[in-house]
Amino acid sequence: MTVGSHVARPEWWGGSDAFDIECPAREVLDHITGRWGVLLLTALEHGPLRFSELRAMIGGISEKMLSQTLRMLVRDGLVARTVEPTTPPRVSYELTALGRGLTDALRTFLNWVHRHSADVMAAQREHDRQ
Amino acid sequence: MTVGSHVARPEWWGGSDAFDIECPAREVLDHITGRWGVLLLTALEHGPLRFSELRAMIGGISEKMLSQTLRMLVRDGLVARTVEPTTPPRVSYELTALGRGLTDALRTFLNWVHRHSADVMAAQREHDRQ
DNA sequence: CAGCATCCAAAAGGATACTG
DNA sequence: CAGTATCCTTTTGGATGCTG
């Protein structure tokens, strides 16, 4: 592990340092930028959804990953889980205030991805031509 | 694969649909939000860096992953690789114009992480108390 | 220095079956 | 419906050794 052998680390991350593998911000970053985090958070951006709705909405996710990621986001305080005790139980997930702040902050990034993914694909093709 | 069995997907992603596992935006999103993508891009935000500088700066990354992720970002047109033919060769990496646009778009998100990771950690502790 | 190749360990992820 | 449990496959990642 390279934690000890640090080069002068820049200040511009903001004091706390996500480049350090020990920094809490690094764990938070990993949770959000994991394979399903952003997708789930974005799916919930416009209101609560049920387990099965999320599964149907997010292409390629398995029940295991959906449930696992949801649990993680609930633990992180980004998503709230509500059970209505009917039979069968109706469970829905929605963003917390903290989670909503996060999706707001993600907006610009997601818009970039949407607007520039074609550029990236083009760069890939150009690169592969060589 | 759940691709066929889609529930009505919302329009608010922007027309193209990263919820679809087949969408190019999804691949781009995966590249950036992979384990090292954001970290590398951020490290390069304030100027070119050499291979060994990047390795030293990013805690926990192995040579293999560094080289692999860099190659991916170069292929995506987000990072440029420059070799000065000295002996030994001096190789440096820097953001392209496209990559710079991306790090700009990531800024708000990264700031959020920095400002709120303590809140997330607190939520975790509170959750674990139960 | 900047890396690629190889091998191996660990973690993530998927399919399926089952439960309250 | 909303999951959990289990098993198995795939992917990821690290350590090491080698090259121009």
Short mmCIF file of C-alpha atoms (C1' of nucleotides) in Angstrom, two decimals:
data_model
loop_
_atom_site.label_atom_id
_atom_site.label_comp_id
_atom_site.label_asym_id
_atom_site.label_seq_id
_atom_site.Cartn_x
_atom_site.Cartn_y
_atom_site.Cartn_z
CA MET A 1 0.00 0.00 0.00
CA THR A 2 1.32 3.37 -1.03
CA VAL A 3 -0.23 5.37 1.75
CA GLY A 4 3.02 6.25 3.43
CA SER A 5 4.95 7.21 0.34
CA HIS A 6 3.09 10.35 -0.48
CA VAL A 7 4.32 12.97 -2.84
CA ALA A 8 3.33 16.49 -1.90
CA ARG A 9 -0.42 16.27 -2.18
CA PRO A 10 -2.20 19.29 -3.57
CA GLU A 11 -4.41 21.37 -1.36
CA TRP A 12 -7.09 21.86 -3.93
CA TRP A 13 -9.19 18.92 -2.90
CA GLY A 14 -10.14 21.04 0.01
CA GLY A 15 -8.19 20.17 3.12
CA SER A 16 -9.60 16.72 3.67
CA ASP A 17 -8.02 14.51 1.07
CA ALA A 18 -9.86 11.90 -0.95
CA PHE A 19 -6.61 10.86 -2.56
CA ASP A 20 -5.71 9.34 0.75
CA ILE A 21 -7.04 5.82 0.92
CA GLU A 22 -7.84 6.39 4.60
CA CYS A 23 -10.01 9.45 4.09
CA PRO A 24 -13.73 9.01 4.81
CA ALA A 25 -14.54 11.01 1.70
CA ARG A 26 -12.94 8.22 -0.27
CA GLU A 27 -15.40 5.68 1.09
CA VAL A 28 -18.34 7.95 0.37
CA LEU A 29 -17.04 8.51 -3.14
CA ASP A 30 -16.72 4.75 -3.64
CA HIS A 31 -20.29 4.17 -2.51
CA ILE A 32 -21.71 6.73 -4.88
CA THR A 33 -19.51 5.88 -7.82
CA GLY A 34 -19.97 2.17 -7.40
CA ARG A 35 -21.58 0.38 -10.30
CA TRP A 36 -25.18 1.02 -9.27
CA GLY A 37 -25.09 3.98 -6.90
CA VAL A 38 -25.51 6.82 -9.37
CA LEU A 39 -28.11 4.91 -11.34
CA LEU A 40 -30.24 4.20 -8.29
CA LEU A 41 -29.98 7.71 -6.92
CA THR A 42 -30.93 9.14 -10.29
CA ALA A 43 -33.86 6.79 -10.61
CA LEU A 44 -35.22 8.08 -7.32
CA GLU A 45 -34.72 11.70 -8.27
CA HIS A 46 -38.32 12.26 -9.25
CA GLY A 47 -40.14 10.57 -6.44
CA PRO A 48 -40.43 7.34 -4.46
CA LEU A 49 -40.29 3.99 -6.17
CA ARG A 50 -40.93 0.44 -5.10
CA PHE A 51 -38.43 -2.40 -5.21
CA SER A 52 -39.91 -3.98 -8.31
CA GLU A 53 -40.19 -0.67 -10.09
CA LEU A 54 -36.51 0.00 -9.54
CA ARG A 55 -35.58 -3.46 -10.74
CA ALA A 56 -37.59 -2.99 -13.91
CA MET A 57 -36.25 0.47 -14.51
CA ILE A 58 -32.57 -0.23 -14.20
CA GLY A 59 -31.43 -2.47 -17.00
CA GLY A 60 -29.14 -5.30 -15.99
CA ILE A 61 -29.36 -5.08 -12.23
CA SER A 62 -29.96 -8.26 -10.28
CA GLU A 63 -32.15 -8.55 -7.21
CA LYS A 64 -29.08 -9.16 -5.13
CA MET A 65 -27.31 -6.02 -6.24
CA LEU A 66 -30.45 -3.94 -6.02
CA SER A 67 -31.12 -4.99 -2.46
CA GLN A 68 -27.46 -4.68 -1.48
CA THR A 69 -27.02 -1.23 -2.96
CA LEU A 70 -30.29 -0.02 -1.52
CA ARG A 71 -29.24 -1.16 1.94
CA MET A 72 -25.95 0.67 1.57
CA LEU A 73 -27.62 3.90 0.49
CA VAL A 74 -30.11 3.65 3.36
CA ARG A 75 -27.25 3.16 5.79
CA ASP A 76 -25.49 6.17 4.29
CA GLY A 77 -28.57 8.26 5.00
CA LEU A 78 -29.14 9.04 1.33
CA VAL A 79 -32.26 6.96 0.82
CA ALA A 80 -35.20 6.25 3.12
CA ARG A 81 -37.09 2.99 3.21
CA THR A 82 -40.78 2.99 4.07
CA VAL A 83 -42.91 -0.06 4.74
CA GLU A 84 -46.67 0.15 4.57
CA PRO A 85 -47.91 -2.84 6.58
CA THR A 86 -50.46 -4.12 4.10
CA THR A 87 -50.52 -7.69 2.83
CA PRO A 88 -48.42 -8.10 0.88
CA PRO A 89 -46.26 -5.34 2.31
CA ARG A 90 -45.63 -2.34 0.14
CA VAL A 91 -42.11 -1.00 0.44
CA SER A 92 -40.96 2.18 -1.16
CA TYR A 93 -37.69 4.02 -1.39
CA GLU A 94 -37.15 7.72 -1.69
CA LEU A 95 -34.35 10.22 -1.39
CA THR A 96 -33.69 11.85 1.96
CA ALA A 97 -32.87 15.55 2.17
CA LEU A 98 -29.20 14.57 2.13
CA GLY A 99 -29.74 12.36 -0.89
CA ARG A 100 -31.59 15.11 -2.72
CA GLY A 101 -28.67 17.44 -2.16
CA LEU A 102 -26.44 14.82 -3.70
CA THR A 103 -28.56 14.29 -6.80
CA ASP A 104 -28.66 18.04 -7.28
CA ALA A 105 -24.88 18.05 -7.16
CA LEU A 106 -24.77 15.19 -9.64
CA ARG A 107 -26.98 16.94 -12.16
CA THR A 108 -24.24 18.86 -14.00
CA PHE A 109 -22.11 15.75 -14.25
CA LEU A 110 -24.96 13.61 -15.55
CA ASN A 111 -25.84 16.24 -18.10
CA TRP A 112 -22.24 16.24 -19.27
CA VAL A 113 -22.32 12.48 -19.71
CA HIS A 114 -25.49 12.70 -21.68
CA ARG A 115 -24.24 15.46 -23.94
CA HIS A 116 -20.77 14.10 -24.52
CA SER A 117 -21.03 10.35 -24.59
CA ALA A 118 -21.16 10.52 -28.38
CA ASP A 119 -17.86 12.43 -28.35
CA VAL A 120 -16.33 9.76 -26.18
CA MET A 121 -17.56 7.00 -28.46
CA ALA A 122 -16.10 8.86 -31.43
CA ALA A 123 -12.76 9.21 -29.66
CA GLN A 124 -12.78 5.49 -29.00
CA ARG A 125 -13.40 4.65 -32.65
CA GLU A 126 -10.70 7.07 -33.74
CA HIS A 127 -8.28 5.54 -31.27
CA ASP A 128 -9.08 1.99 -32.36
CA ARG A 129 -8.48 2.84 -36.02
CA GLN A 130 -4.76 3.09 -35.33
CA MET B 1 -31.20 -9.70 -18.47
CA THR B 2 -34.09 -7.39 -17.78
CA VAL B 3 -33.69 -5.21 -20.84
CA GLY B 4 -36.85 -6.38 -22.51
CA SER B 5 -39.09 -6.17 -19.48
CA HIS B 6 -39.02 -2.44 -19.12
CA VAL B 7 -41.43 -0.48 -17.07
CA ALA B 8 -42.28 2.89 -18.52
CA ARG B 9 -38.93 4.62 -18.32
CA PRO B 10 -38.99 8.28 -17.46
CA GLU B 11 -38.02 10.87 -20.02
CA TRP B 12 -36.06 12.99 -17.63
CA TRP B 13 -32.69 11.42 -18.24
CA GLY B 14 -32.76 13.32 -21.46
CA GLY B 15 -33.94 11.21 -24.34
CA SER B 16 -31.00 8.88 -24.56
CA ASP B 17 -31.34 6.56 -21.62
CA ALA B 18 -28.52 5.52 -19.34
CA PHE B 19 -30.90 3.22 -17.52
CA ASP B 20 -30.78 1.05 -20.59
CA ILE B 21 -27.88 -1.34 -20.32
CA GLU B 22 -27.33 -0.95 -24.08
CA CYS B 23 -27.00 2.82 -24.05
CA PRO B 24 -23.54 4.25 -24.82
CA ALA B 25 -23.98 6.76 -22.01
CA ARG B 26 -24.05 3.84 -19.63
CA GLU B 27 -20.60 2.71 -20.73
CA VAL B 28 -19.21 6.21 -20.42
CA LEU B 29 -20.75 6.51 -16.98
CA ASP B 30 -19.17 3.19 -15.99
CA HIS B 31 -15.74 4.33 -17.16
CA ILE B 32 -15.86 7.55 -15.19
CA THR B 33 -17.45 6.11 -12.09
CA GLY B 34 -15.18 3.11 -12.05
CA ARG B 35 -13.01 2.75 -9.00
CA TRP B 36 -10.18 4.99 -10.20
CA GLY B 37 -11.64 7.17 -12.94
CA VAL B 38 -12.78 10.15 -10.88
CA LEU B 39 -9.65 10.08 -8.77
CA LEU B 40 -7.34 10.11 -11.78
CA LEU B 41 -9.27 12.79 -13.59
CA THR B 42 -9.28 14.95 -10.48
CA ALA B 43 -5.59 14.45 -9.96
CA LEU B 44 -4.93 15.78 -13.44
CA GLU B 45 -7.19 18.77 -12.97
CA HIS B 46 -4.39 21.18 -12.25
CA GLY B 47 -1.84 20.24 -14.82
CA PRO B 48 0.07 17.35 -16.36
CA LEU B 49 1.56 14.63 -14.19
CA ARG B 50 3.90 11.75 -14.81
CA PHE B 51 3.15 8.10 -14.22
CA SER B 52 5.11 7.90 -11.01
CA GLU B 53 3.63 11.11 -9.70
CA LEU B 54 0.14 9.77 -10.21
CA ARG B 55 1.03 6.52 -8.52
CA ALA B 56 2.39 8.35 -5.52
CA MET B 57 -0.49 10.74 -5.34
CA ILE B 58 -3.34 8.27 -5.43
CA GLY B 59 -3.32 6.16 -2.31
CA GLY B 60 -3.88 2.46 -2.85
CA ILE B 61 -3.63 2.23 -6.62
CA SER B 62 -1.43 -0.46 -8.14
CA GLU B 63 0.70 0.00 -11.24
CA LYS B 64 -1.55 -2.34 -13.10
CA MET B 65 -4.70 -0.42 -12.34
CA LEU B 66 -3.04 2.92 -12.95
CA SER B 67 -1.81 1.87 -16.36
CA GLN B 68 -5.10 0.18 -17.21
CA THR B 69 -7.25 3.12 -16.19
CA LEU B 70 -4.99 5.60 -17.96
CA ARG B 71 -5.18 3.61 -21.17
CA MET B 72 -8.95 3.60 -20.91
CA LEU B 73 -9.15 7.34 -20.35
CA VAL B 74 -6.78 7.98 -23.23
CA ARG B 75 -8.92 5.81 -25.47
CA ASP B 76 -11.99 7.72 -24.33
CA GLY B 77 -10.35 10.95 -25.42
CA LEU B 78 -10.36 12.39 -21.91
CA VAL B 79 -6.64 12.24 -21.24
CA ALA B 80 -3.66 12.80 -23.52
CA ARG B 81 -0.41 10.91 -23.23
CA THR B 82 2.81 12.63 -24.22
CA VAL B 83 6.20 10.98 -24.54
CA GLU B 84 9.35 13.05 -24.55
CA PRO B 85 11.97 10.85 -26.23
CA THR B 86 14.72 11.31 -23.69
CA THR B 87 16.50 8.46 -21.97
CA PRO B 88 14.83 7.31 -19.93
CA PRO B 89 11.62 8.43 -21.60
CA ARG B 90 9.54 10.98 -19.79
CA VAL B 91 5.84 10.35 -20.14
CA SER B 92 3.20 12.73 -18.93
CA TYR B 93 -0.56 12.71 -18.85
CA GLU B 94 -2.88 15.66 -19.03
CA LEU B 95 -6.53 16.37 -19.57
CA THR B 96 -7.79 16.98 -23.08
CA ALA B 97 -10.34 19.71 -23.76
CA LEU B 98 -13.03 17.06 -23.45
CA GLY B 99 -11.57 15.84 -20.18
CA ARG B 100 -11.40 19.36 -18.82
CA GLY B 101 -15.06 19.83 -19.57
CA LEU B 102 -15.74 16.70 -17.61
CA THR B 103 -13.75 17.71 -14.53
CA ASP B 104 -15.55 21.03 -14.57
CA ALA B 105 -18.82 19.15 -14.56
CA LEU B 106 -17.58 16.97 -11.71
CA ARG B 107 -16.64 19.93 -9.53
CA THR B 108 -20.02 20.44 -7.87
CA PHE B 109 -20.33 16.75 -7.13
CA LEU B 110 -16.85 16.52 -5.64
CA ASN B 111 -17.49 19.56 -3.51
CA TRP B 112 -20.65 17.92 -2.23
CA VAL B 113 -18.73 14.79 -1.28
CA HIS B 114 -16.17 16.83 0.52
CA ARG B 115 -18.71 18.86 2.42
CA HIS B 116 -21.07 16.05 3.30
CA SER B 117 -18.97 12.96 3.88
CA ALA B 118 -19.07 13.68 7.60
CA ASP B 119 -22.88 13.67 7.44
CA VAL B 120 -22.81 10.32 5.71
CA MET B 121 -20.45 8.88 8.29
CA ALA B 122 -22.75 10.15 11.02
CA ALA B 123 -25.75 8.54 9.35
CA GLN B 124 -23.85 5.28 9.19
CA ARG B 125 -23.05 5.36 12.90
CA GLU B 126 -26.62 6.22 13.76
CA HIS B 127 -27.86 3.37 11.58
CA ASP B 128 -25.44 0.88 13.11
CA ARG B 129 -26.51 1.81 16.64
CA GLN B 130 -29.83 0.03 16.08
"C1'" DC C 1 11.31 5.52 -15.66
"C1'" DA C 2 7.31 3.58 -17.50
"C1'" DG C 3 5.32 0.09 -18.40
"C1'" DC C 4 3.46 -4.99 -19.85
"C1'" DA C 5 2.84 -10.07 -18.72
"C1'" DT C 6 1.72 -13.57 -15.65
"C1'" DC C 7 -0.22 -15.64 -11.90
"C1'" DC C 8 -3.07 -15.78 -8.08
"C1'" DA C 9 -6.41 -14.04 -4.36
"C1'" DA C 10 -10.41 -11.52 -3.35
"C1'" DA C 11 -14.48 -9.26 -4.34
"C1'" DA C 12 -18.33 -8.35 -7.16
"C1'" DG C 13 -22.00 -10.01 -9.44
"C1'" DG C 14 -25.64 -13.28 -11.42
"C1'" DA C 15 -29.03 -17.32 -11.36
"C1'" DT C 16 -31.81 -19.84 -8.85
"C1'" DA C 17 -34.50 -21.33 -5.09
"C1'" DC C 18 -36.81 -20.25 -1.16
"C1'" DT C 19 -39.44 -17.36 2.77
"C1'" DG C 20 -42.72 -14.13 5.43
"C1'" DC D 1 -44.34 -8.36 -3.17
"C1'" DA D 2 -40.00 -7.87 -1.29
"C1'" DG D 3 -36.72 -9.67 -0.26
"C1'" DT D 4 -32.78 -13.49 1.77
"C1'" DA D 5 -29.63 -17.50 1.08
"C1'" DT D 6 -26.81 -20.19 -1.58
"C1'" DC D 7 -23.87 -21.42 -5.08
"C1'" DC D 8 -21.17 -20.44 -8.76
"C1'" DT D 9 -18.93 -17.46 -12.46
"C1'" DT D 10 -16.77 -13.35 -13.76
"C1'" DT D 11 -14.33 -9.46 -12.87
"C1'" DT D 12 -11.16 -6.86 -10.32
"C1'" DG D 13 -7.08 -6.11 -8.30
"C1'" DG D 14 -2.44 -6.95 -6.26
"C1'" DA D 15 2.39 -8.93 -6.24
"C1'" DT D 16 6.08 -10.04 -8.74
"C1'" DG D 17 9.28 -10.27 -12.41
"C1'" DC D 18 10.82 -8.56 -16.74
"C1'" DT D 19 11.76 -5.16 -20.78
"C1'" DG D 20 13.14 -0.93 -23.68
#
